[in-house]
XYZ file of C-alpha atoms in Angstrom:
316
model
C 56.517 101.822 86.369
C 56.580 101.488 86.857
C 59.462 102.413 86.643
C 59.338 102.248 88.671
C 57.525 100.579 91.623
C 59.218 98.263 94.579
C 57.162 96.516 97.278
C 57.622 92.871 97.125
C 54.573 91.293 95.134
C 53.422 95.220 94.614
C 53.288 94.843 90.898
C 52.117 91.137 90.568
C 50.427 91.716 87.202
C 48.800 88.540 86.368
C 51.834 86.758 87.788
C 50.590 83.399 89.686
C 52.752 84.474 92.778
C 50.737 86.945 93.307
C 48.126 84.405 94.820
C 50.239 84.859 97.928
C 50.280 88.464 98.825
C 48.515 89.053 102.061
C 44.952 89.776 101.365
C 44.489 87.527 98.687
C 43.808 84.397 100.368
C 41.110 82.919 99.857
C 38.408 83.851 102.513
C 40.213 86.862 103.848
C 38.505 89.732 104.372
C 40.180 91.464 101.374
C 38.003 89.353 99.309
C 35.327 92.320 98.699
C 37.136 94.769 97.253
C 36.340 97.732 99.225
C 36.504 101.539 98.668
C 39.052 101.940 100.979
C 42.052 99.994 99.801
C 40.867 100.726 96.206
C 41.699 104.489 96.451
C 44.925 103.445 98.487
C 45.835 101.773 95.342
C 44.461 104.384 92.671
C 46.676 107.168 94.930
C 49.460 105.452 94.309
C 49.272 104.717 91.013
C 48.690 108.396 90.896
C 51.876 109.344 92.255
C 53.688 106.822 90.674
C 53.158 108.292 87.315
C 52.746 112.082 88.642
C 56.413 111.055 90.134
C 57.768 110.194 86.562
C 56.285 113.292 85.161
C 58.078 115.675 87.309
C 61.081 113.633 86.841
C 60.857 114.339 83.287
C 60.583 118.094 83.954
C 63.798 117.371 85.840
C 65.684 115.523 82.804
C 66.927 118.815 81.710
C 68.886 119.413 84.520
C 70.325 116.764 85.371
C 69.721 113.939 82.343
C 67.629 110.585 82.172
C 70.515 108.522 84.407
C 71.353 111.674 86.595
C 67.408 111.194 87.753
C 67.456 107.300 88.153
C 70.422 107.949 90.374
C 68.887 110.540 92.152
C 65.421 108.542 92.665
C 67.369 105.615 93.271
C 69.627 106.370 95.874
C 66.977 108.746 98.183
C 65.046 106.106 98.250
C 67.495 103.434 98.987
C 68.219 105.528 101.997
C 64.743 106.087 103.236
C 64.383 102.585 103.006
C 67.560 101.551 104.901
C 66.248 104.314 107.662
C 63.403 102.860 108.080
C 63.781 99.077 107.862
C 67.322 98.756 109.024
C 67.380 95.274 107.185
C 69.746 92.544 108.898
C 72.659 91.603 107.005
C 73.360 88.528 108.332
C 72.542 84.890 108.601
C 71.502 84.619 105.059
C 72.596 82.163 102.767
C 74.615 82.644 99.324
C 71.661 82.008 97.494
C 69.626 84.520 99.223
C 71.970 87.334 98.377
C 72.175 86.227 94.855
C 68.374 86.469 94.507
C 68.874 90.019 95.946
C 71.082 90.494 93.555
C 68.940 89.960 90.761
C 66.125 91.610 92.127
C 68.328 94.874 92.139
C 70.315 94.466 88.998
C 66.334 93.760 87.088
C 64.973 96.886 89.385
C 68.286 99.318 88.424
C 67.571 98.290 84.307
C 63.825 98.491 84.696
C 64.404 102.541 85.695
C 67.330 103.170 83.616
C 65.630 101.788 80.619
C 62.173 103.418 81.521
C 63.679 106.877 81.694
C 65.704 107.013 78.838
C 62.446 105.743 77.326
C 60.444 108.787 78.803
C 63.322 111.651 77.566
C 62.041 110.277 73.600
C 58.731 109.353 73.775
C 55.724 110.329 75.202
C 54.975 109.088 79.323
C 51.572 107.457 78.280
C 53.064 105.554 75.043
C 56.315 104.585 77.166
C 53.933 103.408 80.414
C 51.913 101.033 77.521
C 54.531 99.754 75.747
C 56.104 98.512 79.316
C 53.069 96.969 80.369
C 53.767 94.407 77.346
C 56.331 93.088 79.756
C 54.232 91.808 82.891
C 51.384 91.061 80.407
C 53.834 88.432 78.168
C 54.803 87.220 81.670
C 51.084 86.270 82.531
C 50.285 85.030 79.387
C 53.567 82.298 79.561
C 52.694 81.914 83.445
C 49.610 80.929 82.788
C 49.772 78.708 79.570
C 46.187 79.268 78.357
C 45.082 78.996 75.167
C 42.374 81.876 75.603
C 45.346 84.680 76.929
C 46.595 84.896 73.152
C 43.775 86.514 72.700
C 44.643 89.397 74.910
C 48.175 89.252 73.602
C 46.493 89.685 70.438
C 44.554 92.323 71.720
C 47.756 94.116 73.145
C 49.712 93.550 69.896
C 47.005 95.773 68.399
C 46.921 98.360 70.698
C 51.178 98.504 70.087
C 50.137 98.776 66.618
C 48.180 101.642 66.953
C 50.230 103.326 69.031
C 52.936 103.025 66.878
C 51.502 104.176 63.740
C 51.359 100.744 62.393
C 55.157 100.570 63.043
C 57.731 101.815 65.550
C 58.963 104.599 62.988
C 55.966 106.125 64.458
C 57.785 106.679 67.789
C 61.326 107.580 68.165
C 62.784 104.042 67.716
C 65.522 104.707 70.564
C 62.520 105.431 72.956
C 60.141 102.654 72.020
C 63.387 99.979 72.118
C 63.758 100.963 75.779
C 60.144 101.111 76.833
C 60.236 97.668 75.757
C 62.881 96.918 77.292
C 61.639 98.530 80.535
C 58.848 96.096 80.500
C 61.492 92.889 79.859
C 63.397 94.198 83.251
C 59.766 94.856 84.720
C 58.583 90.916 84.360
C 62.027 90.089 85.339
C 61.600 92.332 88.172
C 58.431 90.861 89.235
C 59.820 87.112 89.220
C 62.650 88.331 91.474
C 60.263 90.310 94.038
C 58.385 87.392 94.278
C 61.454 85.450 95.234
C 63.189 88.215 97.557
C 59.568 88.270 99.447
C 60.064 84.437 100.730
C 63.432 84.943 101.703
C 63.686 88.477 103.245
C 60.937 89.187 106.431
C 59.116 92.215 105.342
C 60.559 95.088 103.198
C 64.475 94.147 103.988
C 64.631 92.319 100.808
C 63.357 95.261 99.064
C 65.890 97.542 100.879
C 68.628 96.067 100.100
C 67.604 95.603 97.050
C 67.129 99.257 95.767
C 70.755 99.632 97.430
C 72.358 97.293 94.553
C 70.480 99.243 91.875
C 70.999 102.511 93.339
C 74.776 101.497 93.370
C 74.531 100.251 89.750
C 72.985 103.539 88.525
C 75.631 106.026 90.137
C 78.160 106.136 87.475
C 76.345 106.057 85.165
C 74.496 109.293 86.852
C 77.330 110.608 87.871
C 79.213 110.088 84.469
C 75.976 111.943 82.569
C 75.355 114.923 85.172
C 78.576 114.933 87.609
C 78.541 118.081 90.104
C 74.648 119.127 88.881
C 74.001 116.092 90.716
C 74.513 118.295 94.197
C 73.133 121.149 93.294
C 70.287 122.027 96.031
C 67.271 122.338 93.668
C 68.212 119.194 91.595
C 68.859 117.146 94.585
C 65.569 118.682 96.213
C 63.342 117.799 92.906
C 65.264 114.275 93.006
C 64.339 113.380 96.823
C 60.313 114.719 95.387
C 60.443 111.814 92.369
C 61.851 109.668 95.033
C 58.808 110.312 97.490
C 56.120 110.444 94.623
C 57.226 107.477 93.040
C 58.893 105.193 95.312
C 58.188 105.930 98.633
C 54.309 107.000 98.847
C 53.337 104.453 96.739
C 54.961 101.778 98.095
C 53.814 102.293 101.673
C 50.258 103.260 99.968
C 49.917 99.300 97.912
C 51.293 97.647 101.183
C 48.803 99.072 103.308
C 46.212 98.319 100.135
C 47.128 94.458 99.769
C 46.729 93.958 103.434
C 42.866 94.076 103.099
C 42.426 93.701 98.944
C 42.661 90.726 96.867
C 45.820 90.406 94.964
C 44.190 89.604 91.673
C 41.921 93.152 92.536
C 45.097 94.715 92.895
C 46.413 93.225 89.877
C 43.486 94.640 87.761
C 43.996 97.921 88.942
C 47.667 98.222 88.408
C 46.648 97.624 84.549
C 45.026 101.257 84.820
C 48.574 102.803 84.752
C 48.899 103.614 80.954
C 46.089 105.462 81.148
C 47.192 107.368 84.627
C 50.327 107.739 83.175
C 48.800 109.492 79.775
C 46.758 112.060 81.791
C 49.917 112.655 83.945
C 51.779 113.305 80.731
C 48.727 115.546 79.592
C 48.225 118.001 82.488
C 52.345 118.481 83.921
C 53.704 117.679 80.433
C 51.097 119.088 78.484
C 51.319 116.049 75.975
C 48.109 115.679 74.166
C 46.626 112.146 72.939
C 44.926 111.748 69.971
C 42.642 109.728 69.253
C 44.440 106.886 67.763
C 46.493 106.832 70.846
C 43.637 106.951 73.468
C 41.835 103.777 71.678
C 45.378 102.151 71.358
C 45.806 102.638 75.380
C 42.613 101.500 75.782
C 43.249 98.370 73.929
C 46.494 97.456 76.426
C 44.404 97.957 79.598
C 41.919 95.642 77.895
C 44.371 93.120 77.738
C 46.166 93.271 80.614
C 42.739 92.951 82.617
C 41.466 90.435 80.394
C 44.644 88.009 81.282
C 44.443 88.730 84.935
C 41.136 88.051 85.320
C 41.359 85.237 83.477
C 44.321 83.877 85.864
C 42.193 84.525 88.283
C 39.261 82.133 87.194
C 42.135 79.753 86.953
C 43.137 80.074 90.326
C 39.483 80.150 91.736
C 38.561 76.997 90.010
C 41.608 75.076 91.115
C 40.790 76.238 94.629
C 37.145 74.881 94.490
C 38.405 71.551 93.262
């Protein structure tokens, strides 16, 4: 979460907007959610969290905000190569939704990093997921989602050992507050998708938070920011987690539901926790498994739940 991910409407957890990616309509073809688009999806949730876990190998060169600038800025340039956005004939408000969308996308990774140098990259990955899972639950104003907030409260409170001393307290706090920039994030992408054609919101968009994050990156690594190595592991956590996956999900919601895709995006704690397991070698008990568990339960629980919602209202 990522950290993490960028395509407008690509992390739509439970979020009503998401009604409007391409593919979810009603009667499309991406209705039946086919193998296809399904393992588009799983690959890049895959490298997504792969994509944090070598950047965490790469924390001790170069430090937590020495990566985010790193990621950031290669793939604010890939993305200004290939959709050459237009910069004109948009309107003040426009560029202040832009704005938004890149100041909430710059906090979401700086937060989620510092996060991943403390804690562990399955525990940080579920306690982010609180973020777009709160948002769902407010979105949607049901009585039966406090349940599954419920449900993801207790998952948090296994996790945590029954309180956050059982995490560094540092790390947890920004995980958190990973996953308040990530529902912010996902209001804004929403809202940079209706005004920008295409990915040129997006673009743009990772150029204000890869602007954001240089001095900070610069300020915490300086020159080990150029060194050839660093700056070739930094354009490999840009590819794995920004690029691929990006172009992976948009190709994805073109021919699968956006409520599918939703459910599916909920997987990522537990992605993220075998990532951490087999490049990080950080083992889960089995407190923390069934805690995991717990906040994917929830987080499908409330999207499939929206998407009753939205199925009924369609029929009537």
């Amino acid at each position: 979460m990522n950290d993490q991910r960028s395509a407008a409407g690509a992390i739509s957890v439970a979020v009503p907007e998401a009604a409007a990616v391409p593919g979810g309509a009603p009667g499309s073809g991406g209705r039946r959610a086919a193998l296809g688009p399904v393992a588009l999806v799983v690959a890049g949730g895959l490298s997504v969290q792969f994509g944090s876990a070598v950047a965490v190998l790469l924390m001790p060169r170069a430090g937590a905000l020495g990566v985010v600038t790193l990621r950031l800025a290669v793939a604010a340039v890939v993305m200004l190569i290939v959709c050459r956005p237009k910069v004109r004939g948009y309107a003040r408000a426009d560029w202040g939704t832009v704005l938004a969308f890149g100041l909430a996308m710059g906090g979401m990774n700086t937060l989620f990093y510092q996060a991943v140098d403390r804690i562990p990259l399955g525990a940080a990955v579920t306690l982010e997921v609180l973020g777009p899972l709160v948002l769902s639950v407010v979105a949607s104003r049901r009585p039966a989602n406090v349940v599954w907030a419920g449900l993801a409260l207790g998952g948090v409170a296994l996790l945590s050992g029954g309180g956050l001393d059982g995490l560094d307290p540092v790390g947890a706090a920004c995980a958190l507050g990973a996953g308040a920039m990530w529902a912010t994030y996902i209001v804004f992408s929403a809202r940079t998708g209706r005004r920008f054609p295409q990915a040129d919101g997006l673009a743009l968009a990772l150029v204000v938070a890869a602007l954001v994050s240089l001095p900070l990156g610069v300020m915490e690594a300086g020159s080990k920011l150029l060194v050839p190595s660093t700056l070739g592991l930094g354009a490999l956590v840009a590819l794995l987690s920004s690029v691929l996956p990006y172009t992976l999900e948009l190709m994805a919601l073109r021919r699968l539901p956006a409520p599918t895709f939703a459910i599916l995006m909920s997987l990522e704690p537990a992605i993220a926790a075998t990532a951490g397991f087999l490049v990080l070698d950080q083992a889960l008990s089995a407190t923390d498994a069934l805690a995991i568990a717990l906040v994917i339960g929830a987080s499908m629980g409330a999207v499939r739940g929206q998407t009753r919602r939205t199925k009924a209202r369609e029929r009537a």
